mmCIF file of C-alpha atoms in Angstrom:
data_model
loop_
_atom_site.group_PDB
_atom_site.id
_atom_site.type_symbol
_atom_site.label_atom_id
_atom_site.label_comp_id
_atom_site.label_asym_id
_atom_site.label_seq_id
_atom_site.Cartn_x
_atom_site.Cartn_y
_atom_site.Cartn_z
ATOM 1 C CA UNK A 1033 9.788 -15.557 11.244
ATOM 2 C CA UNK A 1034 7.336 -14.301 8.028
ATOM 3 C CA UNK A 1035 8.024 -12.573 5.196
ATOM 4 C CA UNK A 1036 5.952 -10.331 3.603
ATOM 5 C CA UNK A 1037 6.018 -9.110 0.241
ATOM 6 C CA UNK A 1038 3.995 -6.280 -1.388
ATOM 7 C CA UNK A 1039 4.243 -6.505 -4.743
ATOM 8 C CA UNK A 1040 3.076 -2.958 -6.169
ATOM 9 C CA UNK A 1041 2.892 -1.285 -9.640
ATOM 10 C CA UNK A 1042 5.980 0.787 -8.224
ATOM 11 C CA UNK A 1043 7.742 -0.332 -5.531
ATOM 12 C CA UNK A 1044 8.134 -4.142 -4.119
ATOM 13 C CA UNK A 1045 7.677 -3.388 -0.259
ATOM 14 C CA UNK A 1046 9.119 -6.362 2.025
ATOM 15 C CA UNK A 1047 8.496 -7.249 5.674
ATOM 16 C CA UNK A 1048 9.849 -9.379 8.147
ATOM 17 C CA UNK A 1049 7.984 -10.315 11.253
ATOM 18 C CA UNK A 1050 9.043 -12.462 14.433
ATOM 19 C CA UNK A 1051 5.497 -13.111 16.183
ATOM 20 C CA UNK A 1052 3.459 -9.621 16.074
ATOM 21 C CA UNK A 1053 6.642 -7.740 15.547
ATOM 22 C CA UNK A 1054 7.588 -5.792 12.532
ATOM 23 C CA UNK A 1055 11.614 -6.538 12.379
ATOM 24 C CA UNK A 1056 12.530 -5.045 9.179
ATOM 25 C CA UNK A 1057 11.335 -3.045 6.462
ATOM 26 C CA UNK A 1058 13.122 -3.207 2.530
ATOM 27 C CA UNK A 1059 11.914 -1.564 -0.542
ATOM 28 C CA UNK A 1060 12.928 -2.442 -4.346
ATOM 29 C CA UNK A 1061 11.634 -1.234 -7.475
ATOM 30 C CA UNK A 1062 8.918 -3.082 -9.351
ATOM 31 C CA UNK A 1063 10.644 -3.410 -12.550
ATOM 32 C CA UNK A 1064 12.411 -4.601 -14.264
ATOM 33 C CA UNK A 1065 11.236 -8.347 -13.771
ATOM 34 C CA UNK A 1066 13.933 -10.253 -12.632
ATOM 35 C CA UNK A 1067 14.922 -14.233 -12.750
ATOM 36 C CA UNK A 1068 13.815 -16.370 -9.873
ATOM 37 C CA UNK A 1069 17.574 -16.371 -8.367
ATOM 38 C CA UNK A 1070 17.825 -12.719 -8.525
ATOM 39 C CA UNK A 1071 14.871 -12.480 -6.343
ATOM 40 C CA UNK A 1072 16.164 -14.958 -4.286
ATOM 41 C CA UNK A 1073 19.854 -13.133 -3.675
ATOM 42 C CA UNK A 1074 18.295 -10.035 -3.716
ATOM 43 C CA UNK A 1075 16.106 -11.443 -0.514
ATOM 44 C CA UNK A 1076 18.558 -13.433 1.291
ATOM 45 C CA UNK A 1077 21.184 -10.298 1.192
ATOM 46 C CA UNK A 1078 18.834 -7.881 2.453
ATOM 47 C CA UNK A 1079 17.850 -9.728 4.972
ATOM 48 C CA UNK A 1080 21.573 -11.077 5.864
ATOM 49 C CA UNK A 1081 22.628 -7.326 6.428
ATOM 50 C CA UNK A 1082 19.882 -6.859 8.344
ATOM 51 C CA UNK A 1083 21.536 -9.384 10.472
ATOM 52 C CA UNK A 1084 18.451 -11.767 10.240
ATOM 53 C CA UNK A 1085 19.383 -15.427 8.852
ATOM 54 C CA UNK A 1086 17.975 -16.389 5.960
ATOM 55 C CA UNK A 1087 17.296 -20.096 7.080
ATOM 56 C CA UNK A 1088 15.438 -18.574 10.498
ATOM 57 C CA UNK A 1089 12.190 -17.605 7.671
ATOM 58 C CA UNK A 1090 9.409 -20.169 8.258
ATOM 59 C CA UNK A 1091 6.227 -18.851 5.667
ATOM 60 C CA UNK A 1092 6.078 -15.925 3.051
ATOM 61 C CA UNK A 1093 3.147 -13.914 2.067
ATOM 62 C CA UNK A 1094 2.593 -12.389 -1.085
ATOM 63 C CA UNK A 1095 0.003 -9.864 -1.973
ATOM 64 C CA UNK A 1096 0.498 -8.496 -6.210
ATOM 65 C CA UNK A 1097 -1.207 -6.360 -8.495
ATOM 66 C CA UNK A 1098 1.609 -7.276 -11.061
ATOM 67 C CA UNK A 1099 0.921 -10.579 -12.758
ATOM 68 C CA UNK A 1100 4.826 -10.348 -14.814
ATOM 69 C CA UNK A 1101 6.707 -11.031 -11.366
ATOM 70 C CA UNK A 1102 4.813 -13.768 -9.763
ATOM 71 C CA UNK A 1103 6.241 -16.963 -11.652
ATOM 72 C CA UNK A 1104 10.420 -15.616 -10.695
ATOM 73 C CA UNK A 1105 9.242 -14.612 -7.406
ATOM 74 C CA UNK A 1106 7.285 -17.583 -6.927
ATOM 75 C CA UNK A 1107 10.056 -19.626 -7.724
ATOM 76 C CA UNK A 1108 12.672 -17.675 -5.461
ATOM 77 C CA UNK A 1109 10.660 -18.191 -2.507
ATOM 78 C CA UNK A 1110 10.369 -22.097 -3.290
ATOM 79 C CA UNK A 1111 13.848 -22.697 -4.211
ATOM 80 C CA UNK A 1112 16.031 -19.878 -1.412
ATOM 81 C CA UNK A 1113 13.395 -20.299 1.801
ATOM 82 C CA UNK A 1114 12.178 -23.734 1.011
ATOM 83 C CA UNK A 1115 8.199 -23.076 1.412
ATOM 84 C CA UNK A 1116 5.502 -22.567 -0.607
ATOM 85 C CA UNK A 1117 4.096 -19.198 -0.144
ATOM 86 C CA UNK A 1118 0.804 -17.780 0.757
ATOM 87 C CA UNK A 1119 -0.317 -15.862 -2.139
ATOM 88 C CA UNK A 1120 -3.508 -13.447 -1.628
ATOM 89 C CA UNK A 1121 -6.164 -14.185 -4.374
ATOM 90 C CA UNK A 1122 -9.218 -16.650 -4.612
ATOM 91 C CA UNK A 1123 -9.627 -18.859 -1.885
ATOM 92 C CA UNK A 1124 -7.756 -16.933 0.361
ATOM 93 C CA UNK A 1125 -9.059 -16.846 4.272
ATOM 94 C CA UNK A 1126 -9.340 -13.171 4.678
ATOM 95 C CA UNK A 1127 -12.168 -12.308 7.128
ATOM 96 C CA UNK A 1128 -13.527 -9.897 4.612
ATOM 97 C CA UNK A 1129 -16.785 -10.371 2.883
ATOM 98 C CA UNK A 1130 -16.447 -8.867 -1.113
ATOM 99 C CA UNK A 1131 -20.003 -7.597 -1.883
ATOM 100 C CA UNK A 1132 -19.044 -5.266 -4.925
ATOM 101 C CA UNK A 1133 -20.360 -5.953 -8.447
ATOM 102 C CA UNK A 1134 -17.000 -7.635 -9.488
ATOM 103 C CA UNK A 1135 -15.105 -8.938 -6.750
ATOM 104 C CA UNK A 1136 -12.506 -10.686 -8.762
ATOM 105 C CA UNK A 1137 -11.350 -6.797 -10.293
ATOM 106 C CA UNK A 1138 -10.537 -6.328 -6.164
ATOM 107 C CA UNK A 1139 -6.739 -5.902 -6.148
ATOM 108 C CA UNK A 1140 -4.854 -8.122 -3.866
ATOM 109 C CA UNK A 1141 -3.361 -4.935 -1.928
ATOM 110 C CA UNK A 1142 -6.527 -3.455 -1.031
ATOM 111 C CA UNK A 1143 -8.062 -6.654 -0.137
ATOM 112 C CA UNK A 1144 -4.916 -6.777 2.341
ATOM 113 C CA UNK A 1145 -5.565 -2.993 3.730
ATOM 114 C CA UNK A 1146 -9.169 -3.810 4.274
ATOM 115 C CA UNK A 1147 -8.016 -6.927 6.390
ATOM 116 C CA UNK A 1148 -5.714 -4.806 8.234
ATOM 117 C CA UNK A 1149 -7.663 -1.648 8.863
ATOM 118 C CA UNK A 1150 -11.113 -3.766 9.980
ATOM 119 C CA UNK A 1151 -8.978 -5.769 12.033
ATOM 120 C CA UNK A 1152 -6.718 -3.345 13.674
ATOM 121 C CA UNK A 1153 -8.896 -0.575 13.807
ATOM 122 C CA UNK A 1154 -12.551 -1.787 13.472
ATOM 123 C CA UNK A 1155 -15.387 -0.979 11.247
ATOM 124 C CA UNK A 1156 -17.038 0.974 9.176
ATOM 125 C CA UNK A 1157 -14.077 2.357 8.066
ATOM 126 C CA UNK A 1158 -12.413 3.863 5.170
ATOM 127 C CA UNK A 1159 -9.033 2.279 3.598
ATOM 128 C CA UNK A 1160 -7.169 5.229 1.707
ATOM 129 C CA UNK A 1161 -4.537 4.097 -0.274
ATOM 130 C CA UNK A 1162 -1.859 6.938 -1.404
ATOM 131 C CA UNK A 1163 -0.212 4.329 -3.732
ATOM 132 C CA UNK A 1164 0.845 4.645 -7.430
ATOM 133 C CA UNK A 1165 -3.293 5.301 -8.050
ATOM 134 C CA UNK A 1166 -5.031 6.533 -4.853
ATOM 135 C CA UNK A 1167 -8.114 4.151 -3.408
ATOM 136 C CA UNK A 1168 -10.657 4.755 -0.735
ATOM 137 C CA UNK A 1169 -12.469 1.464 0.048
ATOM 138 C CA UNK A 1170 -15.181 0.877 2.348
ATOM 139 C CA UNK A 1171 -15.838 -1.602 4.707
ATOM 140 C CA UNK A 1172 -18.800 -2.068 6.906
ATOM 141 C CA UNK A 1173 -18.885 -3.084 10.405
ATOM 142 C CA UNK A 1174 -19.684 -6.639 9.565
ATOM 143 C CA UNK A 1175 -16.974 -6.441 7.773
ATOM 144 C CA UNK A 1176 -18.511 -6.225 4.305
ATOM 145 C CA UNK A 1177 -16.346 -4.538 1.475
ATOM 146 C CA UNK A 1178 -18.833 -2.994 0.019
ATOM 147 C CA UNK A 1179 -17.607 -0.019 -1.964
ATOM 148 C CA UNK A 1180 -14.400 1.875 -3.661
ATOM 149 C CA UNK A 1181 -13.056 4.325 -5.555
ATOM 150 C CA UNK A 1182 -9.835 5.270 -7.656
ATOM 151 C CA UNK A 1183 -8.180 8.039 -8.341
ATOM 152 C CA UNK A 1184 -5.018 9.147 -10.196
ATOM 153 C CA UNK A 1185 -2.148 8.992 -7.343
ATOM 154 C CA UNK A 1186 -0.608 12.586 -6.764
ATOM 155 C CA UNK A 1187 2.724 11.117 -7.974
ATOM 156 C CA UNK A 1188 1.309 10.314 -11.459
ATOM 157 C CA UNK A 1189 -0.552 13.487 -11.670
ATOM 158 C CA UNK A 1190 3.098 15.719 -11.297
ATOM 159 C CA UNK A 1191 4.070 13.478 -13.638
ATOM 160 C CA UNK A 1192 1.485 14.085 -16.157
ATOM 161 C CA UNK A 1193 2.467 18.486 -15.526
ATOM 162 C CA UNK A 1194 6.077 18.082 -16.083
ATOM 163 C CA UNK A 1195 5.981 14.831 -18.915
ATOM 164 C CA UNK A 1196 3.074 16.528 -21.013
ATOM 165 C CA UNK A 1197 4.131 20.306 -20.611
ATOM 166 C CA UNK A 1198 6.951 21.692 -22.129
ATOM 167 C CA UNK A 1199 8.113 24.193 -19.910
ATOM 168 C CA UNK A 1200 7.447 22.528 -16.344
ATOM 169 C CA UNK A 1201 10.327 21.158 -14.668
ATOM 170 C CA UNK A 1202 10.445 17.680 -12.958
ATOM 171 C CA UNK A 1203 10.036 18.922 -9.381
ATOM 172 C CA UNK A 1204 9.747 17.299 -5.627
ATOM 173 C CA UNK A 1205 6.403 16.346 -4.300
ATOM 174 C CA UNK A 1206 5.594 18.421 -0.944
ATOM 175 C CA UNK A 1207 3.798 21.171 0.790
ATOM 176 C CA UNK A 1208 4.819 24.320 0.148
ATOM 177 C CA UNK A 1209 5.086 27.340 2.762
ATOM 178 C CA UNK A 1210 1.755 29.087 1.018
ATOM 179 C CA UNK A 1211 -0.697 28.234 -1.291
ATOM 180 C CA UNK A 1212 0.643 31.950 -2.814
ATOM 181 C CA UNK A 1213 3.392 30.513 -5.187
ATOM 182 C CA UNK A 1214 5.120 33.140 -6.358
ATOM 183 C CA UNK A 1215 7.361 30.893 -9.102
ATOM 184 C CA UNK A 1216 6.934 27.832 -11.380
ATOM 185 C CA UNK A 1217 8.488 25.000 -8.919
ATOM 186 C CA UNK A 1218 6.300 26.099 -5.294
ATOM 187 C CA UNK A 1219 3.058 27.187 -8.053
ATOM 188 C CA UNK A 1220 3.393 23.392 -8.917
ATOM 189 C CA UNK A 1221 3.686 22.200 -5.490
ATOM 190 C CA UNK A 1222 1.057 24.536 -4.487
ATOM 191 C CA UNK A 1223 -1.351 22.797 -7.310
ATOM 192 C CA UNK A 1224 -0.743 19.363 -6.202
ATOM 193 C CA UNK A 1225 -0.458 18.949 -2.513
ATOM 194 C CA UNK A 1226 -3.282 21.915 -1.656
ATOM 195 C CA UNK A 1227 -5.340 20.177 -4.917
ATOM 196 C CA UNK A 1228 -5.247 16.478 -3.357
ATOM 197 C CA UNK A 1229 -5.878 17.311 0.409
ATOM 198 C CA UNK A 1230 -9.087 18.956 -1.502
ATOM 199 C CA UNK A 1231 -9.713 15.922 -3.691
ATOM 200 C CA UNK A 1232 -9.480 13.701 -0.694
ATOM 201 C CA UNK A 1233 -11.269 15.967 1.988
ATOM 202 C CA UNK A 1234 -14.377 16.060 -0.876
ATOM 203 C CA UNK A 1235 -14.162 12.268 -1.429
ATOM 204 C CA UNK A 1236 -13.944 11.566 1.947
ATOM 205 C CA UNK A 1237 -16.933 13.532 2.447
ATOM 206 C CA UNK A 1238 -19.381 12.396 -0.023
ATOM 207 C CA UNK A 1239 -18.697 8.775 1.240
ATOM 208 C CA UNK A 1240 -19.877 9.750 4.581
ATOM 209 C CA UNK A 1241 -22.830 11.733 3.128
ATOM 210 C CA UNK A 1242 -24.114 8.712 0.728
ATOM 211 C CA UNK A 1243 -23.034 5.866 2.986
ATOM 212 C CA UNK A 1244 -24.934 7.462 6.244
ATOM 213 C CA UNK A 1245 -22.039 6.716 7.905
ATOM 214 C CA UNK A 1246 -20.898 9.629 10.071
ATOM 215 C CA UNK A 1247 -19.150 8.076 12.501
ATOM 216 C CA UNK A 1248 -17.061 6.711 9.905
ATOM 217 C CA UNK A 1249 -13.335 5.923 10.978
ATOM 218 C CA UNK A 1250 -11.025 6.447 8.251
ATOM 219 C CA UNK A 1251 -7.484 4.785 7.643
ATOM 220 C CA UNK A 1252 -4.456 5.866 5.697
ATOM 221 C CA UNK A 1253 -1.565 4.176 4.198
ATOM 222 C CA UNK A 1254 0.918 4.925 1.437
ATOM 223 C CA UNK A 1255 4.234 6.625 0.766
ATOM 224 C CA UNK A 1256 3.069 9.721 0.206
ATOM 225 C CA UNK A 1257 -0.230 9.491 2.250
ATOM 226 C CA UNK A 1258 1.832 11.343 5.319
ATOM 227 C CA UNK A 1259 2.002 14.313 3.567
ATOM 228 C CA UNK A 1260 -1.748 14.169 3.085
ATOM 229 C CA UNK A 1261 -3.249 13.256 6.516
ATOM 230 C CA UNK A 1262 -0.622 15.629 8.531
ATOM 231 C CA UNK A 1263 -2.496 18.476 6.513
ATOM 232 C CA UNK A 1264 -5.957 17.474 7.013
ATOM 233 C CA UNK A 1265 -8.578 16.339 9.758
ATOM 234 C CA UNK A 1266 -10.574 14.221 7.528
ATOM 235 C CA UNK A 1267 -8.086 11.123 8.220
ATOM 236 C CA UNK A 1268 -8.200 9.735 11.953
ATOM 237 C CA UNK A 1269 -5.206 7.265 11.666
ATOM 238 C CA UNK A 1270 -1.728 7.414 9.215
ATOM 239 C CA UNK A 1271 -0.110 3.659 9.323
ATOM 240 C CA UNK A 1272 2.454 3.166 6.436
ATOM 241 C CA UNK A 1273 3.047 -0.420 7.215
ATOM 242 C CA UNK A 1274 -0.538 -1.393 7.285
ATOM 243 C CA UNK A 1275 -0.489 -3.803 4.045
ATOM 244 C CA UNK A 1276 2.375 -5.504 5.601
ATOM 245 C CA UNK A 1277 0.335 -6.019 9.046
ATOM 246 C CA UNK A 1278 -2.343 -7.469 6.918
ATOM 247 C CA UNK A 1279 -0.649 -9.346 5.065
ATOM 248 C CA UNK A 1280 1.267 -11.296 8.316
ATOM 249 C CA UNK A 1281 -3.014 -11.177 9.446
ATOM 250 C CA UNK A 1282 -3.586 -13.052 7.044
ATOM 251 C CA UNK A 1283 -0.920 -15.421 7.094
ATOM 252 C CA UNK A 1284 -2.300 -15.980 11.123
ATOM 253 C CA UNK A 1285 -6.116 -16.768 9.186
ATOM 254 C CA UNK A 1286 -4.343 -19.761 6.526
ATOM 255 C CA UNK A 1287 -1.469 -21.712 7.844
#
């Protein structure tokens, strides 16, 4: 079996995988950093109630955009699975040629989404990541990665209305019944969800337009991407474990 863990800015997102087959799925937060053995119980007892034995995990994978956690988690996996893990970054088999100006500023997640969605799914295509910040990357059909952009994620924009306004409330993130709000909490709502399927239909768009690409095929992942792509035709294909695919791709590319 591999395991797979995302490290984001928000949430650590954990897979386990028996041949092609996505077993399990866990989720902790981010922060605070923890001490190699915390990591280490913290992994063995999800994956023990899971019913999956510890000792039965033959490689790990780990893709982070948060420096802080690597040397504990690093150390977990060495000392509680006894192997050294895969850890995306230079030198790295991934498939994927970086062309941009800077491709060491490339974070390790969306090299992993731009393995997974070329792979899976073929190219040109468009990765759109509806993470903590929101990224559309684009990779050609010889699998070039070639462009991307970033955006404030929809989570940190609510939280910007109700941290730097005094009167807004802390409120949920979805799609309310009309754009129409007729009070503070669904005029908020209203603002956010109607305000990023706009953002990302216009992105989406101008890619297309400057790229020449209109047969572009574009590829969603991210918590809160769902709420996104059910609302708009401009994304083909919604897959919320796609980093995790990629990442167990490109375990299959380096051991």
């Amino acid at each position: 079996m591999i395991l797979t863990i995302d490290v984001g800015n928000t949430n650590v997102t954990i897979g386990v995988f028996e041949g092609k087959e996505l077993r399990a799925v866990f989720r902790m937060t981010s922060s605070p950093v923890r001490t190699s053995d915390e990591y280490g119980i913290y992994l063995c007892s999800l994956l023990e109630h899971r019913g999956i034995d510890p000792a039965a995990i033959e490689n790990v994978v780990i893709s982070s955009v948060v420096p802080d956690v690597m040397y504990s988690l690093n150390s977990a996996v060495i000392k509680y699975f006894q192997t050294r893990p895969i850890i995306v970054g230079p030198g790295i088999k991934t498939g994927i040629k970086l062309v941009t100006g800077n491709p060491k500023e490339i974070g390790a997640d969306r090299i992993v989404d731009a393995v997974a969605a070329y792979t899976l799914y073929g190219g040109p295509v468009l990765v759109v990541d509806f993470g903590t910040a929101t990224t559309y990357d684009l990779i050609l059909e010889d699998g070039s990665f070639t462009a991307g952009i970033t955006s404030p994620g929809i989570r940190i924009s609510a939280k910007a209305l109700w941290e730097d306004t005094a009167k807004l409330p802390k409120i949920e993130i979805r799609k309310p019944k009309s754009i129409l709000a007729k009070d503070t909490i669904t005029s908020m709502q209203a603002g956010l969800v109607y305000g990023y399927i706009g953002q990302t239909e216009y992105i989406i768009q101008k890619v297309k337009e400057e790229s020449g690409l209109k047969d572009l095929r574009v590829v969603a992942t991210g918590g809160l991407g769902k709420i996104i792509a059910d609302e708009t035709d401009a994304i083909e294909i919604y897959d919320n474990k796609l980093t995790l695919k990629g990442l167990r791709l490109i375990y299959e590319k380096n051991r």
